XYZ file of C-alpha atoms in Angstrom:
296
model
C 96.430 85.414 39.131
C 97.522 86.832 42.582
C 101.025 86.567 43.483
C 100.604 87.635 47.246
C 100.186 85.065 49.730
C 96.564 83.475 49.474
C 94.869 82.057 52.582
C 92.512 78.929 52.115
C 90.145 77.377 54.716
C 88.837 73.947 54.870
C 86.213 74.889 57.760
C 82.495 74.659 57.195
C 80.971 78.392 57.170
C 84.514 79.994 56.806
C 85.629 81.626 53.805
C 87.927 84.624 52.903
C 87.296 87.603 51.013
C 88.696 86.074 47.575
C 85.953 83.474 48.004
C 88.430 80.982 46.088
C 87.543 78.878 49.607
C 83.515 79.163 49.451
C 83.276 75.423 48.542
C 85.831 74.030 50.947
C 84.492 72.307 53.844
C 85.940 70.696 57.114
C 87.890 67.484 56.514
C 86.203 64.273 57.797
C 88.638 61.717 58.804
C 88.786 58.227 60.188
C 91.465 57.313 62.585
C 93.257 53.682 62.728
C 91.188 53.019 65.972
C 88.100 53.413 63.776
C 86.665 56.757 64.921
C 85.740 59.571 62.668
C 86.294 63.138 63.528
C 86.529 66.260 62.016
C 89.164 68.927 61.602
C 89.732 72.348 60.250
C 92.857 73.214 58.418
C 94.168 76.631 57.054
C 96.780 76.655 53.917
C 98.835 79.563 52.935
C 99.985 79.632 49.573
C 101.946 82.059 47.276
C 102.453 81.697 43.443
C 105.931 83.555 42.477
C 105.706 86.098 39.838
C 107.884 84.292 37.538
C 105.866 80.842 37.801
C 102.330 82.728 37.579
C 102.321 82.293 33.364
C 102.922 78.676 34.235
C 99.855 78.132 36.533
C 98.028 80.220 34.222
C 98.695 78.390 31.146
C 98.193 75.116 33.226
C 94.919 75.706 35.101
C 93.371 78.504 33.632
C 92.467 80.472 36.712
C 92.961 80.128 40.782
C 89.730 78.495 40.887
C 90.654 75.841 38.867
C 94.008 75.344 40.917
C 92.216 75.241 44.182
C 89.682 72.708 42.522
C 92.096 70.547 40.788
C 95.009 70.469 42.900
C 94.752 71.886 46.316
C 91.423 70.468 47.758
C 92.601 66.719 46.695
C 95.931 67.120 47.686
C 95.416 68.506 51.104
C 92.447 66.349 51.906
C 93.686 63.139 50.985
C 96.888 63.901 53.005
C 95.108 64.388 56.292
C 92.837 61.357 55.697
C 95.973 59.339 55.018
C 97.571 60.747 57.965
C 94.815 59.982 60.353
C 94.481 56.347 59.341
C 98.173 55.620 60.546
C 97.134 56.782 64.164
C 94.785 56.323 66.601
C 92.708 59.263 67.577
C 94.314 59.852 71.080
C 97.665 60.114 69.338
C 96.611 62.186 66.890
C 95.124 64.784 69.289
C 98.230 64.557 71.547
C 100.536 64.853 68.609
C 98.799 68.197 67.205
C 102.034 70.051 66.581
C 104.244 67.336 65.248
C 101.419 66.217 62.813
C 101.142 70.052 61.565
C 104.734 69.834 60.984
C 104.742 67.067 59.000
C 101.610 68.095 56.895
C 103.467 71.370 56.085
C 107.004 69.377 54.823
C 104.650 66.893 52.934
C 101.957 69.574 51.268
C 105.145 71.591 50.273
C 106.906 69.180 48.492
C 103.512 68.167 46.654
C 102.689 71.773 45.742
C 105.985 72.331 44.228
C 105.416 70.052 41.254
C 102.618 72.755 40.471
C 104.644 75.845 40.747
C 102.764 76.887 44.044
C 104.739 77.668 46.858
C 103.272 76.310 50.304
C 104.103 78.953 52.851
C 102.576 77.010 55.992
C 99.764 74.659 56.833
C 97.966 75.292 59.914
C 95.803 72.500 61.583
C 92.741 74.198 63.619
C 89.792 72.734 65.389
C 89.793 68.932 65.691
C 86.246 67.540 66.529
C 86.368 63.972 67.973
C 83.057 62.046 68.086
C 80.906 62.323 70.995
C 81.368 59.329 72.578
C 85.053 59.423 72.371
C 84.898 62.963 74.076
C 82.839 61.224 76.927
C 85.359 58.474 77.077
C 88.365 61.066 77.362
C 86.240 63.204 79.720
C 85.598 60.185 81.793
C 89.107 58.983 81.762
C 90.151 62.824 82.616
C 88.248 62.546 85.606
C 89.311 59.251 86.738
C 92.975 60.351 86.438
C 92.150 63.523 88.394
C 90.236 61.197 90.879
C 93.405 58.888 90.908
C 95.653 61.910 91.314
C 93.631 63.184 94.169
C 93.515 59.716 95.836
C 97.283 59.583 95.553
C 97.548 63.012 96.949
C 95.418 62.003 99.773
C 97.044 58.894 100.264
C 100.469 60.513 100.314
C 99.147 63.320 102.720
C 97.612 60.558 105.048
C 100.834 58.721 104.993
C 102.794 61.944 105.360
C 100.534 62.433 108.493
C 100.923 58.996 110.140
C 104.677 59.284 109.448
C 104.258 62.605 111.361
C 102.282 61.185 114.095
C 104.652 58.246 114.502
C 107.639 60.466 114.811
C 105.825 62.526 117.382
C 104.886 59.443 119.347
C 108.527 58.055 118.816
C 109.743 61.331 120.192
C 107.903 61.171 123.395
C 108.821 57.675 123.665
C 111.923 58.392 123.280
C 111.803 61.300 126.083
C 110.494 58.859 128.187
C 113.004 56.274 127.377
C 115.878 58.499 128.083
C 114.104 59.907 131.578
C 113.929 55.794 132.578
C 117.445 55.000 131.338
C 118.730 58.281 133.483
C 116.531 57.003 136.249
C 118.252 53.709 136.062
C 121.587 55.251 136.025
C 120.475 57.392 139.092
C 119.426 53.948 140.920
C 122.742 51.894 139.928
C 124.835 54.992 140.912
C 122.834 55.098 144.405
C 123.029 51.071 144.837
C 126.829 51.281 144.091
C 127.448 54.170 146.367
C 125.461 52.352 149.035
C 127.530 49.203 148.664
C 130.957 51.480 148.670
C 129.727 53.161 151.599
C 128.854 49.976 153.668
C 132.064 48.452 152.315
C 133.817 51.554 153.824
C 131.971 51.150 157.075
C 132.548 47.675 157.112
C 136.138 48.273 156.535
C 136.346 51.247 159.306
C 134.706 48.732 161.741
C 137.416 46.245 161.040
C 140.045 48.533 161.087
C 138.624 49.992 164.394
C 138.204 46.260 165.885
C 141.887 45.321 164.899
C 143.132 48.884 166.404
C 141.219 48.187 169.752
C 142.666 44.507 169.812
C 146.049 46.182 169.355
C 145.511 48.390 171.911
C 144.311 45.614 174.443
C 147.001 43.233 173.355
C 149.758 46.145 173.790
C 148.123 47.084 177.350
C 147.964 43.476 178.283
C 151.447 42.866 177.276
C 152.661 46.370 179.044
C 150.775 45.077 182.176
C 152.214 41.578 182.047
C 155.653 42.799 181.465
C 155.148 45.305 184.581
C 153.615 42.927 186.617
C 156.785 40.388 185.687
C 159.255 43.146 186.471
C 157.529 43.908 189.571
C 157.419 40.411 190.579
C 161.289 39.960 189.399
C 162.319 43.086 191.497
C 160.300 42.011 194.720
C 161.752 38.699 194.186
C 165.320 40.027 194.026
C 164.691 42.229 197.089
C 163.624 38.962 198.978
C 166.862 37.247 197.541
C 168.999 39.791 198.669
C 167.422 39.814 202.055
C 167.558 36.108 202.414
C 171.301 36.418 201.414
C 172.064 39.208 204.082
C 170.619 36.890 206.994
C 170.028 33.029 207.459
C 166.925 31.895 205.844
C 165.494 31.076 209.323
C 165.982 34.497 210.503
C 164.245 35.748 207.588
C 161.371 33.441 208.377
C 161.217 34.918 211.651
C 161.594 38.449 210.752
C 158.637 37.985 208.157
C 156.367 36.489 211.022
C 157.520 39.288 213.463
C 156.410 41.792 210.393
C 153.247 40.377 209.965
C 152.452 40.262 213.763
C 153.609 44.128 213.896
C 151.239 44.836 211.201
C 148.412 43.299 213.040
C 148.483 45.470 215.880
C 149.262 43.071 218.894
C 151.835 43.728 221.635
C 154.599 41.426 220.646
C 157.245 41.750 223.571
C 155.813 41.619 227.284
C 157.401 44.030 229.702
C 158.862 40.912 231.857
C 160.325 38.494 229.548
C 161.798 36.011 232.238
C 159.002 35.561 235.036
C 157.685 32.833 236.892
C 154.922 31.028 235.557
C 151.368 30.570 237.124
C 152.596 27.283 238.109
C 155.776 28.631 239.972
C 158.111 27.781 237.393
C 160.401 30.228 234.894
C 160.223 30.600 231.171
C 161.771 27.959 228.931
C 164.931 28.506 227.078
C 163.285 28.555 224.032
C 160.503 31.106 224.889
C 163.789 33.544 226.005
C 165.534 32.919 222.739
C 162.377 33.390 220.663
C 161.606 36.496 222.715
C 165.265 38.020 222.312
C 165.113 37.010 218.473
C 161.905 38.686 218.097
C 163.145 41.887 220.155
C 166.408 42.285 217.715
C 164.185 41.787 214.432
C 161.835 44.272 215.694
C 164.774 46.951 216.361
C 166.462 46.053 213.218
C 163.190 46.664 211.556
C 162.576 49.755 212.861
């Protein structure tokens, strides 16, 4: 009875040197969804030195232990485990199934004074039909991933193109807004300039009007002053002589300015008809002469 670790293989065509597993083969199981599939299992056992006599007394040798305990215990465990799960789930959760198998088989072999060191699940061979389905599904998933990747890339490309177009449009909008602002500023400047020119013209017109009014008022005042002065002179002249004499003087001045000879050489002479001048003529002549002299 070996007390070292012993490896037993449930795999067709695979056997250890001790040949205890030469009659063991790959385990065929059926999943909950009705698929049959094969799996290889390796079981490592150890018979403690103190328990070896008990095993020998109970089974006689290792071959009987394998045939009577290990083969049915391990085969039935995996058949029962497979029926509780569909094949896809069994394949996906291989590590979990392996841990569960180790714990369950270890507990079962303890009753036979055999220690279960480890339970290992080898190859799992699903049916060809299922493999094709899995392959097609995987291809479909990859195609979906590829399509999604391409779609995202296309979306990113479209967003980039939109962003580029938006940036170009935004630049044009900014330039247009700037042109509008410049035009508005120029228009306001033109209006202000026109308002300033109009205000300047108004001020100049008002200034010219004020100048004309002032000059007119000054000229009127000057004319009025000159007229008043002349009137005052005439009044003074009239006051210095009788009104009639003043009139005679004015007539004499007018005649003197005309350049005509006012006083004849002979004041009193006989007329052509043999008569002398009248008294009025003599007096007028005398007054004229006196006035002329005074004036001179």
